[in-house]
Amino acid sequence: MAEPRALENLTVLDLTRVLAGPFCTMMLADMGAKVIKIELPVSGDDTRAYPPFRTNKDGARESLYFANINRNKAGLTLNLKSEEGKQIFRRLAEKADIVVENYRPGVMDRLGLGYDELKKINPRLIYAAVSGFGCYGPYHLRPGYDILAQAMGGMMAITGARGGEPTRAGSALGDILGGLHLAIGILAAVNARSITGRGQRVDVSLMDAVIAATENTAIKYLESGQVPPRMGNRYAAVSPYDGFTCKDGVVIIACGNQKLFAKLCDEILGMPELVTDPRFTDMPGRLEHQDDLKVLIERWLADKTMTEATDILLAHGIPAGPILDISQILADPHVKEREMFVGMEHPTLGPITVNGCAIKLMDTPPSVRTPAPELGQDNDRLLAALGYTQKEIDRLADQGVI
Amino acid sequence: MAEPRALENLTVLDLTRVLAGPFCTMMLADMGAKVIKIELPVSGDDTRAYPPFRTNKDGARESLYFANINRNKAGLTLNLKSEEGKQIFRRLAEKADIVVENYRPGVMDRLGLGYDELKKINPRLIYAAVSGFGCYGPYHLRPGYDILAQAMGGMMAITGARGGEPTRAGSALGDILGGLHLAIGILAAVNARSITGRGQRVDVSLMDAVIAATENTAIKYLESGQVPPRMGNRYAAVSPYDGFTCKDGVVIIACGNQKLFAKLCDEILGMPELVTDPRFTDMPGRLEHQDDLKVLIERWLADKTMTEATDILLAHGIPAGPILDISQILADPHVKEREMFVGMEHPTLGPITVNGCAIKLMDTPPSVRTPAPELGQDNDRLLAALGYTQKEIDRLADQGVI
């Protein structure tokens, strides 16, 4: 008998757009939750108009961005400003486990669809929202974007070359961190519901999520009085732990403890005397004199490729690896075996590759099963399940309700 | 009556060290799980020797790094290489819900404490592991460190100044992403157990977690054949969406759509003609000519502070905000109201500030309740609960089992 999916008992009404919310519900859907993506009639999720694009089988420009993040979800269109649209949403919410939205706080309340209203019709409902700054606090009504969260959450201030500018992570990291925290909050609320019998509100702010990801930055500052500087690829607590230039790229070498450092000096660099060199005898010394150490390591690397250097270092038990770009990652045998990218057939785009799921549940594995929905593709099925006749459904479409 | 805690029904045996695992179990503990942190006798978690340090009330150097990430956890010492240590662990595992470890794959199996053994004594046990490369795949036995995950997961290749070096995020982002994915996997497995009645193995790799956080990088590359370049603080799909220099720092301005861009030109820059300027009429045009746009925006910013500029832009509905460093974040009224940093009294360190929890469960709020454990502080209580007498416990301590 086939194993069930990990979250197959959960139905999610997904009002989210763009990335933070859709990334969260993508993970839930990959793990088997029944996710109904609810979009505005006609226009749909903003990312349907985001690059990269491909000319689809109908000759139209279609977004791969949307296709990637919204696989495994059903598609329903609904105009929540219309009375009938609200009614349909309420009827769906009666039977759902989770509503997820990433409107600016207050929008759902003004529509009469806020948590206080919805919990009256379904006390077991979990209402999860992710926004730039959360649903309370002085900035809660500010517009939120990934880059603002990276900026105001403190990640940009600590990222970048020594002496260089504050630097944004090269992906929408604030959105990803927000989506991950939201997924944890939703699943924790599912567990809490098994204790209390009731749902609750889950609130995640992108800014909070980025702050959490700066881990010990605050205690470092509070203890030293010094704002931690940007320092390229180095780490304040460990050395050597950096990128080192070799013949064809950059190799990371990470010696987390004294034993590894001794191995590096003795077996790799052939300079056992470094272990007792007063500059390098302990971690504080190595942190202070890491420029000197770098020269010695890069001297050894000068005639070696990333692959050669990594192989030699690993053979001696020293943590090492190349800096890979996405072309190298896609070709990597480890990444392939981990199924971090998955090919699938899309009805209008043809064969596409989408991201895999990084959460490996070994007995109930996440999977990519169905392509991202066409706008409103499941309207008929979902409304028929609520008792609407095809004639009524056609009328709702004509009137712009769906 | 007080609300229960969201995860109070879950007992976690936490074998993790350093950051990825402890960050995961910190979130679980903040949400009320009973986390028993199991450490090596005498030495304990490596991070007990990581900076920042404070001289404690006994005059010894004590780590704030450890104190931050391990609050709310109980402390047990256990030598898992000793037969009696294994026996104690097995007895705890009989009654636990979750084991979390971040050893290199195979270590627990060699100790006779791998999932295949533990599930025999407790089929409901969830066994969660986070490691550099996961428990399968060609690299699974490689040593894993945060920086290797950032390098091999593709985040460094896309982060950094235009034309500059690949850049590591300024915190241990790979560990944080690994810990977040692991927490989702654990809670999904808890839900799956409510369906199947059985636990399962959860496997998270730091490299996978970083790859997931690069979101659409792969589809961009696959569709264009171009490896996405590093581009400082810009975003490939939206413009203006960047940092702009003002009088006292850098302000982020993010115009995600045409309407916001028109507002910026008209109401802020006082140059409504830009909207119909052929360079800027649509998003592809603005992406191509963003250097020109930057000059115009920075001309407006030249005589304004971050705060002044942010206030003006927000008053006109344009998403904006300053790049904040940790000193500014700690002083920020929004961050205070969101309780993203929490003061607590530590028995040996005195008053300390620790990170708050970014997952706001509104009816069962996460909280910081107890300080990080002293090494083995709960040995007597936990072993007495298993039926050991004080005399036996003293013998176990003398023999180095605990």
Coordinates of C-alpha atoms in Angstrom, one line a residue, chain A residues 3-10 19 23 27 31 50-54 61 64-65 68-69 104 115 133-140 142-148 151-161 165-173 175-177 179-181 183-192 194-196 198-205 207-209 211-223 226-228 232-238 241-243 245 250 252-257 260 284 287 310-311 314 317-327 329-330 332-335 337-341 353-365, chain B residues 3-10 19 23 27 31 50-54 61 64-65 68-69 104 115 133-140 142-148 151-161 165-173 175-177 179-181 183-192 194-196 198-205 207-209 211-223 226-228 232-238 241-243 245 250 252-257 260 284 287 310-311 314 317-327 329-330 332-335 337-341 353-365:
Chain A
E3 CA 2.4 5.6 2.0
P4 CA 0.1 8.6 2.7
R5 CA 1.6 12.0 2.1
A6 CA 2.8 13.8 5.3
L7 CA 0.2 16.6 5.1
E8 CA -2.6 15.0 3.1
N9 CA -5.1 15.7 5.9
L10 CA -4.7 19.4 5.6
L19 CA 7.2 34.8 -3.2
F23 CA 7.1 29.6 -1.2
M27 CA 6.5 23.4 0.7
M31 CA 4.4 17.5 1.4
Y50 CA 7.5 38.1 -13.9
P51 CA 10.5 36.8 -15.9
P52 CA 11.9 34.4 -16.9
F53 CA 9.4 33.9 -19.7
R54 CA 8.9 31.2 -22.4
R61 CA 4.5 34.8 -23.2
L64 CA 8.4 30.2 -15.5
Y65 CA 8.8 32.1 -12.2
N68 CA 8.2 27.0 -10.5
I69 CA 6.8 28.2 -7.2
R104 CA -0.8 44.2 4.0
Y115 CA -9.5 36.1 11.4
F133 CA 6.5 43.9 9.2
G134 CA 3.8 41.7 10.8
C135 CA 0.3 42.4 12.0
Y136 CA 1.3 44.6 15.0
G137 CA 4.0 47.0 15.9
P138 CA 4.6 50.6 14.7
Y139 CA 5.6 49.7 11.1
H140 CA 2.9 47.1 10.6
R142 CA 4.3 49.9 5.9
P143 CA 4.6 48.2 2.5
G144 CA 7.0 45.3 2.7
Y145 CA 9.4 44.0 0.1
D146 CA 12.1 41.4 0.3
I147 CA 14.9 44.0 -0.1
L148 CA 13.4 46.2 2.8
A151 CA 18.0 46.0 4.8
M152 CA 16.0 46.7 8.0
G153 CA 16.6 43.2 9.4
G154 CA 20.3 43.7 9.5
M155 CA 21.5 41.1 7.0
M156 CA 22.8 43.7 4.4
A157 CA 24.8 45.6 7.0
I158 CA 26.9 42.5 7.8
T159 CA 27.1 41.1 4.2
G160 CA 29.7 42.4 1.8
A161 CA 33.4 42.8 1.2
E165 CA 29.0 48.5 0.6
P166 CA 26.2 46.7 2.5
T167 CA 25.1 43.9 0.2
R168 CA 21.8 42.2 -0.5
A169 CA 21.9 38.4 -0.7
G170 CA 21.6 37.5 -4.4
S171 CA 18.1 35.9 -4.0
A172 CA 15.0 37.1 -2.3
L173 CA 16.3 35.8 1.0
D175 CA 10.9 36.2 1.4
I176 CA 12.4 32.8 1.7
L177 CA 13.1 33.2 5.4
G179 CA 8.1 31.6 4.1
L180 CA 10.1 29.1 6.1
H181 CA 9.1 30.7 9.4
A183 CA 5.6 27.1 7.5
I184 CA 7.0 26.3 10.9
G185 CA 4.3 28.5 12.5
I186 CA 1.5 26.8 10.6
L187 CA 2.7 23.3 11.4
A188 CA 3.2 24.3 15.1
A189 CA -0.4 25.6 15.1
V190 CA -1.6 22.3 13.7
N191 CA 0.0 20.5 16.6
A192 CA -1.3 23.1 19.1
S194 CA -4.4 18.8 18.5
I195 CA -4.1 19.9 22.1
T196 CA -6.6 22.8 22.3
R198 CA -8.8 25.4 18.3
G199 CA -7.0 27.2 15.5
Q200 CA -5.2 30.4 16.0
R201 CA -3.5 33.3 14.2
V202 CA 0.1 32.9 13.0
D203 CA 1.9 36.2 12.3
V204 CA 5.3 36.3 10.5
S205 CA 7.2 39.4 9.5
M207 CA 11.9 41.8 9.0
D208 CA 11.7 39.5 12.1
A209 CA 12.6 36.5 9.9
I211 CA 16.7 39.4 12.2
A212 CA 16.4 35.8 13.4
A213 CA 18.8 34.8 10.6
T214 CA 21.5 37.2 11.8
E215 CA 21.8 34.8 14.8
N216 CA 24.5 36.0 17.2
T217 CA 25.1 39.5 15.6
A218 CA 23.2 41.2 18.5
I219 CA 25.0 39.6 21.3
K220 CA 28.4 40.3 19.6
Y221 CA 27.5 43.9 19.4
L222 CA 26.0 44.1 22.9
E223 CA 29.0 42.5 24.5
Q226 CA 31.3 47.3 18.3
V227 CA 29.0 47.0 15.3
P228 CA 30.2 43.8 13.6
G232 CA 33.8 39.3 3.0
N233 CA 33.8 35.5 3.4
R234 CA 35.4 35.3 6.8
Y235 CA 33.7 34.3 10.1
A236 CA 34.3 36.1 13.3
A237 CA 34.7 33.0 15.4
V238 CA 36.8 30.6 13.4
Y241 CA 37.4 29.6 7.5
D242 CA 37.4 31.6 4.2
G243 CA 37.6 31.4 0.5
T245 CA 42.0 31.6 -4.6
V250 CA 37.9 29.8 -5.2
I252 CA 36.6 27.2 0.8
I253 CA 38.7 25.7 3.6
A254 CA 37.2 25.5 7.0
C255 CA 39.2 24.4 10.0
G256 CA 36.7 24.5 12.9
N257 CA 39.2 23.3 15.6
L260 CA 42.0 20.3 11.8
P284 CA 42.2 34.1 18.7
L287 CA 41.7 35.2 13.8
T310 CA 39.1 19.8 -2.7
D311 CA 40.0 16.2 -3.3
L314 CA 39.0 16.0 1.9
G317 CA 39.8 15.0 6.5
I318 CA 39.9 18.8 6.1
P319 CA 36.5 20.4 5.3
A320 CA 36.7 22.0 1.9
G321 CA 34.7 22.6 -1.2
P322 CA 34.4 24.8 -4.3
I323 CA 32.3 27.9 -4.8
L324 CA 29.8 26.6 -7.3
D325 CA 27.6 28.6 -9.7
I326 CA 24.1 27.4 -10.8
S327 CA 25.4 25.8 -13.9
I329 CA 25.1 22.9 -9.3
L330 CA 22.7 21.7 -11.9
D332 CA 26.4 18.1 -9.8
P333 CA 25.9 14.4 -9.1
H334 CA 25.1 15.0 -5.5
V335 CA 22.4 17.5 -6.3
E337 CA 20.7 12.3 -6.4
R338 CA 19.1 14.6 -3.8
E339 CA 16.5 15.6 -6.5
M340 CA 16.9 19.3 -5.8
F341 CA 15.8 20.0 -9.3
T353 CA 12.7 22.1 -14.6
V354 CA 11.5 23.2 -11.2
N355 CA 13.1 23.3 -7.7
G356 CA 12.9 20.2 -5.6
C357 CA 12.0 20.1 -1.9
A358 CA 14.8 20.3 0.6
I359 CA 12.8 18.6 3.3
K360 CA 13.5 14.9 3.0
L361 CA 10.8 13.0 4.8
M362 CA 12.0 9.5 4.2
D363 CA 8.8 7.5 4.5
T364 CA 6.4 10.2 3.1
P365 CA 8.6 12.0 0.6
Chain B
E3 CA -3.1 28.6 27.3
P4 CA -1.0 25.6 26.7
R5 CA 2.2 25.9 24.8
A6 CA 2.0 25.0 21.1
L7 CA 4.4 22.1 21.3
E8 CA 4.2 21.1 25.0
N9 CA 3.2 17.6 24.1
L10 CA 6.5 16.9 22.4
L19 CA 24.3 26.1 15.3
F23 CA 18.8 26.7 16.2
M27 CA 12.6 27.2 18.0
M31 CA 7.2 27.0 21.3
Y50 CA 32.9 30.1 21.1
P51 CA 32.9 34.0 21.5
P52 CA 31.5 36.3 22.5
F53 CA 32.5 35.6 26.1
R54 CA 31.8 37.3 29.4
R61 CA 35.2 32.9 30.8
L64 CA 27.2 34.1 25.3
Y65 CA 27.0 32.3 21.9
N68 CA 21.8 32.6 23.3
I69 CA 20.9 29.6 21.2
R104 CA 28.1 13.2 10.2
Y115 CA 17.2 5.1 13.4
F133 CA 25.2 17.1 2.7
G134 CA 22.4 14.8 4.1
C135 CA 22.3 11.1 4.8
Y136 CA 22.5 10.0 1.2
G137 CA 24.1 11.1 -2.1
P138 CA 27.8 10.9 -3.2
Y139 CA 28.9 13.7 -0.8
H140 CA 27.1 12.5 2.3
R142 CA 31.9 14.9 3.5
P143 CA 32.4 17.2 6.5
G144 CA 29.9 20.0 6.4
Y145 CA 30.2 23.6 7.6
D146 CA 28.0 26.6 7.0
I147 CA 30.4 28.3 4.6
L148 CA 30.7 25.1 2.5
A151 CA 29.5 28.1 -1.4
M152 CA 28.3 24.8 -2.8
G153 CA 24.6 25.7 -2.6
G154 CA 25.0 28.6 -5.0
M155 CA 24.3 31.6 -2.7
M156 CA 27.8 33.0 -2.7
A157 CA 28.0 32.9 -6.5
I158 CA 25.0 35.3 -6.8
T159 CA 25.9 37.5 -3.8
G160 CA 28.3 40.4 -4.0
A161 CA 29.0 43.6 -5.8
E165 CA 34.0 38.4 -5.5
P166 CA 31.4 35.8 -4.6
T167 CA 30.3 36.8 -1.1
R168 CA 29.2 34.9 2.0
A169 CA 26.2 36.2 3.8
G170 CA 27.4 37.8 7.0
S171 CA 25.8 35.3 9.3
A172 CA 25.9 31.5 9.3
L173 CA 23.0 31.5 6.8
D175 CA 23.1 26.7 9.3
I176 CA 20.0 28.9 9.8
L177 CA 18.4 27.7 6.6
G179 CA 17.7 24.5 11.0
L180 CA 14.5 26.1 9.6
H181 CA 14.0 23.3 7.1
A183 CA 12.0 22.3 12.0
I184 CA 9.5 22.1 9.2
G185 CA 10.4 18.5 8.5
I186 CA 10.0 17.6 12.2
L187 CA 6.6 19.2 12.5
A188 CA 5.4 17.7 9.2
A189 CA 6.5 14.3 10.5
V190 CA 4.5 14.9 13.7
N191 CA 1.5 15.6 11.6
A192 CA 2.2 12.5 9.4
S194 CA -1.1 11.4 13.4
I195 CA -2.1 9.7 10.1
T196 CA 0.2 6.7 10.1
R198 CA 4.5 5.8 13.0
G199 CA 7.5 8.1 13.2
Q200 CA 10.0 8.4 10.3
R201 CA 13.4 9.7 9.4
V202 CA 13.8 13.4 8.4
D203 CA 16.9 14.3 6.5
V204 CA 18.1 17.8 5.9
S205 CA 21.2 18.9 4.1
M207 CA 23.6 22.4 0.9
D208 CA 20.0 21.5 -0.2
A209 CA 18.7 24.2 2.2
I211 CA 19.9 25.7 -2.9
A212 CA 16.2 26.1 -2.0
A213 CA 16.9 29.6 -0.9
T214 CA 18.3 30.6 -4.3
E215 CA 14.7 30.3 -5.5
N216 CA 14.5 31.0 -9.2
T217 CA 18.2 31.1 -10.0
A218 CA 18.1 27.8 -11.7
I219 CA 15.2 28.5 -14.0
K220 CA 16.7 31.9 -14.9
Y221 CA 19.9 30.1 -16.0
L222 CA 18.2 27.2 -17.7
E223 CA 16.0 29.6 -19.8
Q226 CA 23.5 32.7 -18.8
V227 CA 24.8 32.2 -15.3
P228 CA 23.1 35.0 -13.3
G232 CA 25.0 44.2 -5.7
N233 CA 21.7 45.2 -4.3
R234 CA 19.7 45.0 -7.5
Y235 CA 17.1 42.5 -8.4
A236 CA 16.8 40.9 -11.8
A237 CA 13.1 41.4 -12.2
V238 CA 12.2 44.8 -10.8
Y241 CA 14.6 48.2 -6.5
D242 CA 18.0 49.0 -5.0
G243 CA 19.9 50.9 -2.4
T245 CA 22.9 56.8 -1.3
V250 CA 21.7 54.2 2.2
I252 CA 16.2 51.2 -0.2
I253 CA 13.5 52.3 -2.7
A254 CA 11.4 49.5 -4.2
C255 CA 8.9 50.2 -6.9
G256 CA 7.4 46.8 -7.7
N257 CA 4.9 48.0 -10.3
L260 CA 4.5 53.0 -7.9
P284 CA 12.4 45.8 -19.1
L287 CA 16.0 47.3 -15.8
T310 CA 12.0 57.2 4.2
D311 CA 9.3 59.3 5.8
L314 CA 6.3 56.2 2.7
G317 CA 3.0 55.1 -0.5
I318 CA 6.3 54.2 -2.0
P319 CA 8.0 51.2 -0.3
A320 CA 11.2 52.5 1.3
G321 CA 13.4 52.0 4.3
P322 CA 16.9 52.4 5.6
I323 CA 19.8 49.9 5.7
L324 CA 20.0 49.4 9.5
D325 CA 22.9 48.0 11.5
I326 CA 22.5 45.9 14.6
S327 CA 22.8 49.0 16.9
I329 CA 17.9 47.5 15.1
L330 CA 18.3 47.0 18.8
D332 CA 14.2 50.3 16.9
P333 CA 10.7 50.7 18.4
H334 CA 9.1 48.2 16.0
V335 CA 11.7 45.5 16.9
E337 CA 7.3 45.8 20.2
R338 CA 7.9 42.6 18.2
E339 CA 10.1 41.3 21.1
M340 CA 12.9 40.2 18.7
F341 CA 15.3 40.6 21.6
T353 CA 19.9 39.7 26.0
V354 CA 19.0 36.8 23.7
N355 CA 17.2 36.6 20.4
G356 CA 13.5 36.4 20.4
C357 CA 11.4 34.0 18.3
A358 CA 10.2 35.2 14.9
I359 CA 7.2 32.8 14.8
K360 CA 4.3 34.7 16.4
L361 CA 1.7 32.1 17.4
M362 CA -0.9 34.6 18.7
D363 CA -2.7 32.3 21.2
T364 CA 0.2 30.1 22.3
P365 CA 3.1 32.6 22.0

